[in-house]
CSV table of C-alpha atoms in Angstrom, one decimal:
chain,number,residue,atom,x,y,z
A,287,MET,CA,0.0,15.5,-49.1
A,288,PRO,CA,0.2,16.5,-45.4
A,289,THR,CA,0.6,13.6,-43.0
A,290,HIS,CA,-1.8,12.9,-40.1
A,291,ALA,CA,1.0,13.9,-37.8
A,292,THR,CA,1.3,17.3,-39.5
A,293,LYS,CA,-2.4,17.8,-39.2
A,294,ALA,CA,-2.3,16.9,-35.5
A,295,THR,CA,0.5,19.4,-34.7
A,296,ALA,CA,-1.4,22.1,-36.6
A,297,ILE,CA,-4.2,22.0,-34.0
A,298,ARG,CA,-4.2,24.8,-31.5
A,299,GLY,CA,-5.5,24.5,-28.0
A,300,GLN,CA,-5.5,22.0,-25.1
A,301,GLU,CA,-7.3,18.8,-24.6
A,302,THR,CA,-9.0,17.3,-21.6
A,303,THR,CA,-10.0,13.7,-21.4
A,304,VAL,CA,-12.8,12.7,-19.0
A,305,PRO,CA,-13.6,9.0,-18.4
A,306,LEU,CA,-17.2,7.9,-18.6
A,307,LEU,CA,-17.5,4.9,-16.3
A,308,PRO,CA,-20.5,2.6,-15.6
A,309,CYS,CA,-22.5,2.8,-12.4
A,310,VAL,CA,-24.8,0.3,-10.8
A,311,SER,CA,-25.9,2.3,-7.8
A,312,ALA,CA,-26.1,6.1,-7.8
A,313,ASP,CA,-26.5,6.3,-4.1
A,314,GLU,CA,-23.5,4.1,-3.3
A,315,THR,CA,-21.4,5.9,-5.9
A,316,LEU,CA,-22.3,9.3,-4.6
A,317,ALA,CA,-21.6,8.3,-1.0
A,318,PHE,CA,-18.1,6.8,-1.8
A,319,TYR,CA,-16.8,9.6,-4.0
A,320,GLN,CA,-18.2,12.4,-1.7
A,321,ALA,CA,-16.6,10.6,1.3
A,322,LEU,CA,-13.2,10.8,-0.6
A,323,GLY,CA,-13.7,14.5,-1.0
A,324,PHE,CA,-14.9,14.7,-4.6
A,325,ALA,CA,-17.4,17.5,-5.4
A,326,VAL,CA,-20.5,16.6,-7.3
A,327,THR,CA,-20.6,18.8,-10.4
A,328,TYR,CA,-23.6,17.2,-12.0
A,329,GLN,CA,-26.3,14.7,-10.8
A,330,MET,CA,-29.2,13.2,-12.6
A,331,THR,CA,-31.1,9.9,-12.2
A,332,ARG,CA,-34.1,10.6,-14.4
A,333,PRO,CA,-34.8,10.1,-17.3
A,334,TYR,CA,-31.4,8.5,-17.3
A,335,LEU,CA,-28.4,8.2,-14.9
A,336,TYR,CA,-25.5,10.6,-15.2
A,337,LEU,CA,-23.1,11.7,-12.4
A,338,ALA,CA,-20.1,13.9,-12.6
A,339,PHE,CA,-17.4,14.4,-9.9
A,340,ARG,CA,-14.3,16.6,-9.5
A,341,TRP,CA,-11.4,16.4,-7.1
A,342,ARG,CA,-8.8,19.1,-7.8
A,343,ASP,CA,-8.4,18.6,-11.6
A,344,ILE,CA,-9.5,15.0,-11.7
A,345,HIS,CA,-12.9,14.6,-13.4
A,346,LEU,CA,-14.9,11.3,-13.3
A,347,HIS,CA,-18.3,10.9,-15.0
A,348,PHE,CA,-20.7,7.9,-14.7
A,349,GLY,CA,-23.6,6.5,-16.6
A,350,LYS,CA,-25.8,3.5,-16.2
A,351,GLY,CA,-24.0,0.1,-16.3
A,352,SER,CA,-25.2,-2.8,-18.4
A,353,LYS,CA,-27.6,-5.4,-17.1
A,354,ASN,CA,-24.9,-8.1,-17.2
A,355,LEU,CA,-22.3,-6.1,-15.3
A,356,ASP,CA,-20.9,-7.9,-12.3
A,357,PRO,CA,-19.2,-5.5,-9.8
A,358,SER,CA,-17.6,-8.4,-7.9
A,359,GLU,CA,-15.3,-9.1,-10.8
A,360,GLU,CA,-13.8,-5.6,-10.3
A,361,SER,CA,-12.9,-5.3,-14.0
A,362,THR,CA,-15.8,-3.1,-14.9
A,363,GLY,CA,-13.9,0.0,-16.0
A,364,GLY,CA,-11.0,2.1,-15.0
A,365,CYS,CA,-9.0,5.3,-15.2
A,366,LEU,CA,-5.3,6.0,-14.9
A,367,VAL,CA,-4.4,9.2,-12.9
A,368,LEU,CA,-0.8,10.1,-13.4
A,369,VAL,CA,0.7,12.2,-10.6
A,370,ASP,CA,4.1,13.5,-9.6
A,371,THR,CA,4.1,11.9,-6.2
A,372,VAL,CA,1.7,9.2,-5.2
A,373,GLU,CA,1.9,9.1,-1.4
A,374,PRO,CA,0.2,12.5,-0.6
A,375,TYR,CA,-2.9,11.4,-2.6
A,376,HIS,CA,-3.1,8.1,-0.7
A,377,ARG,CA,-2.8,10.0,2.6
A,378,ALA,CA,-5.5,12.5,1.7
A,379,PHE,CA,-8.0,9.8,0.7
A,380,SER,CA,-7.1,7.8,3.9
A,381,GLU,CA,-7.8,10.9,6.1
A,382,ALA,CA,-11.0,11.7,4.2
A,383,LEU,CA,-12.4,8.1,4.7
A,384,ARG,CA,-11.5,8.2,8.4
A,385,ALA,CA,-13.2,11.5,8.9
A,386,LYS,CA,-16.4,10.1,7.3
A,387,TYR,CA,-16.5,6.5,8.5
A,388,GLY,CA,-14.1,6.5,11.4
A,389,LYS,CA,-11.9,4.0,9.5
A,390,VAL,CA,-10.3,3.4,6.1
A,391,LEU,CA,-12.4,1.3,3.8
A,392,ALA,CA,-9.6,-1.2,3.1
A,393,THR,CA,-11.4,-4.4,2.3
A,394,GLY,CA,-14.4,-5.4,0.2
A,395,ARG,CA,-15.9,-2.9,-2.2
A,396,PRO,CA,-15.7,0.0,-2.2
A,397,ARG,CA,-12.1,0.4,-0.9
A,398,LEU,CA,-8.8,2.2,-1.0
A,399,THR,CA,-5.9,-0.2,-1.5
A,400,ARG,CA,-3.0,0.1,0.9
A,401,PHE,CA,0.3,1.8,0.2
A,402,ARG,CA,3.9,0.9,1.1
A,403,PRO,CA,6.8,3.4,1.0
A,404,GLY,CA,8.4,3.3,-2.4
A,405,GLN,CA,5.3,1.9,-4.0
A,406,SER,CA,4.5,3.7,-7.3
A,407,ARG,CA,0.7,3.2,-7.4
A,408,PHE,CA,-2.5,2.5,-5.5
A,409,SER,CA,-6.2,2.1,-6.5
A,410,LEU,CA,-9.6,3.3,-5.6
A,411,VAL,CA,-12.1,0.5,-6.2
A,412,ASP,CA,-15.6,1.9,-6.3
A,413,PRO,CA,-19.0,0.2,-5.6
A,414,THR,CA,-19.4,-0.8,-9.3
A,415,GLY,CA,-15.9,-2.4,-9.5
A,416,ASN,CA,-14.2,0.5,-11.4
A,417,ASN,CA,-10.5,0.9,-10.6
A,418,ILE,CA,-9.2,4.5,-10.4
A,419,ILE,CA,-5.4,3.9,-10.4
A,420,PHE,CA,-3.1,6.6,-9.2
A,421,ILE,CA,0.4,6.1,-10.8
A,422,GLN,CA,3.6,8.0,-10.1
A,423,ARG,CA,4.6,9.7,-13.3
A,424,ASP,CA,8.2,8.6,-13.1
A,425,GLU,CA,7.3,4.9,-12.6
A,426,PRO,CA,10.1,3.0,-14.4
A,427,GLU,CA,9.3,2.3,-18.1
A,428,ASP,CA,11.0,-1.1,-17.9
A,429,LEU,CA,8.9,-2.2,-14.8
A,430,GLU,CA,8.5,-5.9,-15.0
A,431,TYR,CA,4.9,-6.8,-14.4
A,432,GLY,CA,5.4,-10.6,-14.5
A,433,GLY,CA,8.2,-11.0,-12.0
A,434,SER,CA,11.8,-10.5,-12.9
A,435,ALA,CA,13.3,-13.1,-15.2
A,436,LYS,CA,16.7,-12.4,-13.6
A,437,LEU,CA,15.7,-13.8,-10.2
A,438,THR,CA,15.5,-17.4,-9.1
A,439,GLY,CA,14.3,-19.4,-6.2
A,440,LEU,CA,12.7,-17.6,-3.2
A,441,ALA,CA,13.8,-14.2,-4.5
A,442,LYS,CA,11.8,-14.7,-7.7
A,443,VAL,CA,8.8,-15.8,-5.6
A,444,ILE,CA,9.0,-12.6,-3.5
A,445,ASP,CA,9.1,-10.5,-6.7
A,446,ASN,CA,6.1,-12.4,-8.2
A,447,ALA,CA,4.2,-11.8,-4.9
A,448,ARG,CA,5.0,-8.1,-5.1
A,449,ILE,CA,3.5,-7.9,-8.6
A,450,LEU,CA,0.3,-9.7,-7.4
A,451,ARG,CA,0.0,-7.5,-4.4
A,452,GLU,CA,0.8,-4.0,-5.8
A,453,PHE,CA,-0.2,-4.3,-9.5
A,454,LYS,CA,-3.0,-6.8,-9.6
A,455,ASN,CA,-4.5,-6.2,-6.1
A,456,ASP,CA,-4.5,-10.0,-5.6
A,457,ASP,CA,-3.6,-10.5,-1.9
A,458,LYS,CA,-4.8,-14.1,-1.8
A,459,GLY,CA,-2.7,-14.9,-4.9
A,460,ALA,CA,0.3,-13.2,-3.4
A,461,ALA,CA,-0.1,-15.1,-0.1
A,462,ARG,CA,-0.5,-18.4,-1.9
A,463,ALA,CA,2.6,-17.7,-4.0
A,464,LEU,CA,4.7,-17.0,-0.8
A,465,ASP,CA,3.3,-20.1,1.0
A,466,ILE,CA,4.3,-22.3,-1.9
A,467,GLY,CA,7.7,-20.5,-2.3
A,468,LEU,CA,8.6,-20.8,1.3
A,469,ALA,CA,7.8,-24.5,1.4
A,470,ARG,CA,9.7,-25.2,-1.8
A,471,PHE,CA,12.7,-22.8,-1.5
A,472,GLY,CA,12.8,-21.8,2.2
A,473,ALA,CA,15.4,-24.3,3.3
A,474,GLU,CA,17.9,-23.4,0.7
A,475,ALA,CA,17.3,-19.6,0.6
A,476,THR,CA,19.5,-17.1,2.4
A,477,VAL,CA,18.3,-15.8,5.7
A,478,VAL,CA,17.8,-12.4,4.2
A,479,ASP,CA,15.4,-13.8,1.5
A,480,ARG,CA,13.6,-15.9,4.2
A,481,ALA,CA,13.1,-12.7,6.2
A,482,ARG,CA,11.8,-10.8,3.2
A,483,ALA,CA,9.4,-13.6,2.4
A,484,LEU,CA,8.1,-13.9,5.9
A,485,ALA,CA,7.8,-10.2,6.3
A,486,ALA,CA,5.8,-9.9,3.1
A,487,ARG,CA,3.6,-12.9,4.1
A,488,LEU,CA,3.0,-11.3,7.6
A,489,GLU,CA,1.7,-8.1,6.0
A,490,LEU,CA,-0.6,-10.1,3.8
A,491,ALA,CA,-1.9,-12.1,6.8
A,492,ILE,CA,-2.9,-8.8,8.4
A,493,ALA,CA,-4.5,-7.6,5.2
A,494,LEU,CA,-6.4,-10.9,4.9
A,495,GLY,CA,-7.5,-11.0,8.5
A,496,GLU,CA,-5.5,-14.2,9.3
A,497,ALA,CA,-4.8,-13.6,12.9
A,498,THR,CA,-3.5,-17.1,13.8
A,499,GLN,CA,-1.3,-17.2,10.7
A,500,GLY,CA,0.0,-13.8,11.4
A,501,GLN,CA,1.1,-14.7,15.0
A,502,SER,CA,2.9,-17.8,13.6
A,503,LEU,CA,4.7,-15.8,11.0
A,504,LYS,CA,5.7,-13.1,13.5
A,505,GLN,CA,7.3,-15.8,15.7
A,506,GLN,CA,9.1,-17.3,12.7
A,507,LEU,CA,10.4,-13.9,11.7
A,508,GLN,CA,11.6,-13.0,15.2
A,509,ALA,CA,13.5,-16.4,15.4
A,510,LEU,CA,15.6,-15.7,12.3
A,511,PRO,CA,19.3,-15.1,13.0
A,512,LEU,CA,19.4,-11.7,11.3
A,513,SER,CA,22.6,-9.7,11.8
A,514,LYS,CA,22.3,-6.0,12.8
A,515,GLU,CA,23.4,-5.1,9.2
A,516,ALA,CA,20.7,-7.3,7.7
A,517,ARG,CA,18.0,-5.8,9.9
A,518,SER,CA,19.1,-2.3,8.9
A,519,GLN,CA,19.0,-3.4,5.2
A,520,LEU,CA,15.5,-4.8,5.6
A,521,ALA,CA,14.2,-2.1,7.9
A,522,GLU,CA,11.4,-1.0,5.5
A,523,GLU,CA,10.2,-4.5,4.7
A,524,LEU,CA,10.3,-5.6,8.4
A,525,LYS,CA,8.1,-2.6,9.4
A,526,ALA,CA,5.5,-3.3,6.6
A,527,SER,CA,3.1,-5.2,8.9
A,528,GLU,CA,3.3,-2.6,11.7
A,529,ARG,CA,2.6,0.2,9.2
A,530,LEU,CA,-0.4,-1.7,7.9
A,531,GLU,CA,-1.8,-2.2,11.4
A,532,ASN,CA,-1.3,1.5,12.2
A,533,TRP,CA,-3.0,2.5,8.9
A,534,LEU,CA,-6.0,0.2,9.5
A,535,ALA,CA,-6.2,1.4,13.1
A,536,GLY,CA,-6.1,5.1,12.1
A,537,ALA,CA,-2.7,5.8,13.7
A,538,PRO,CA,-0.7,8.6,11.9
A,539,PRO,CA,1.9,7.2,9.6
A,540,ARG,CA,5.6,7.6,10.4
A,541,ARG,CA,7.5,9.4,7.8
A,542,THR,CA,10.2,7.1,6.6
A,543,ARG,CA,13.4,7.7,4.6
A,544,ALA,CA,11.5,6.4,1.5
A,545,THR,CA,8.6,8.8,1.9
A,546,ARG,CA,10.9,11.8,2.7
A,547,ARG,CA,12.8,11.3,-0.5
A,548,ARG,CA,9.6,11.7,-2.5
């Protein structure tokens, strides 16, 4: 008898998968995706809700969400969009939002999550709490989502904070992890790891709107006795807070070595 695999390989033609996501507000959903540059390919609110959008070859469809749906949980639904290079998509959506609103929608809901050079993904969080996650196709298969088991002390804390920030969109959790880690391991950590932790926490302070905390962290970071070699080694991490401030303010991003390699 033929196996299922044999039957599958005998099929001719191409497939297209289109996610059908829930929607709690047609007006808000239309406004957000159109601001990003998506074209509306279908729109109906009566006798039932159905919306369809397209951006390049990305198709997103929406129907009415359940009565018990809570958008604030931001776990409503989602879609993975695999791309060759992530950064150009993030730049395009950033520019589209600035053109529409005069700023990037970077906090609350809906929003575009921020992007650091070398990062392999970012998310669009829509008004219903759906996450449209853009992922670089060559993201390492052995990527550790729970923090590397090979690291210890403050280095492990920094890695755990990275996971919370970049893969779980949990800035508050990442900030809390770094605060606890610095208090527990800061005194015994190398100056390089202290600098990495403070730089990561400073960027989070800016993202969370913690102005006083940010100023204190900036002073602590500047006071560290980092060698010229160490500053060169940590150049990208030390510039993270400045890049975030520029992105939020609408300044054009600087092309770094990391982004030029992509």
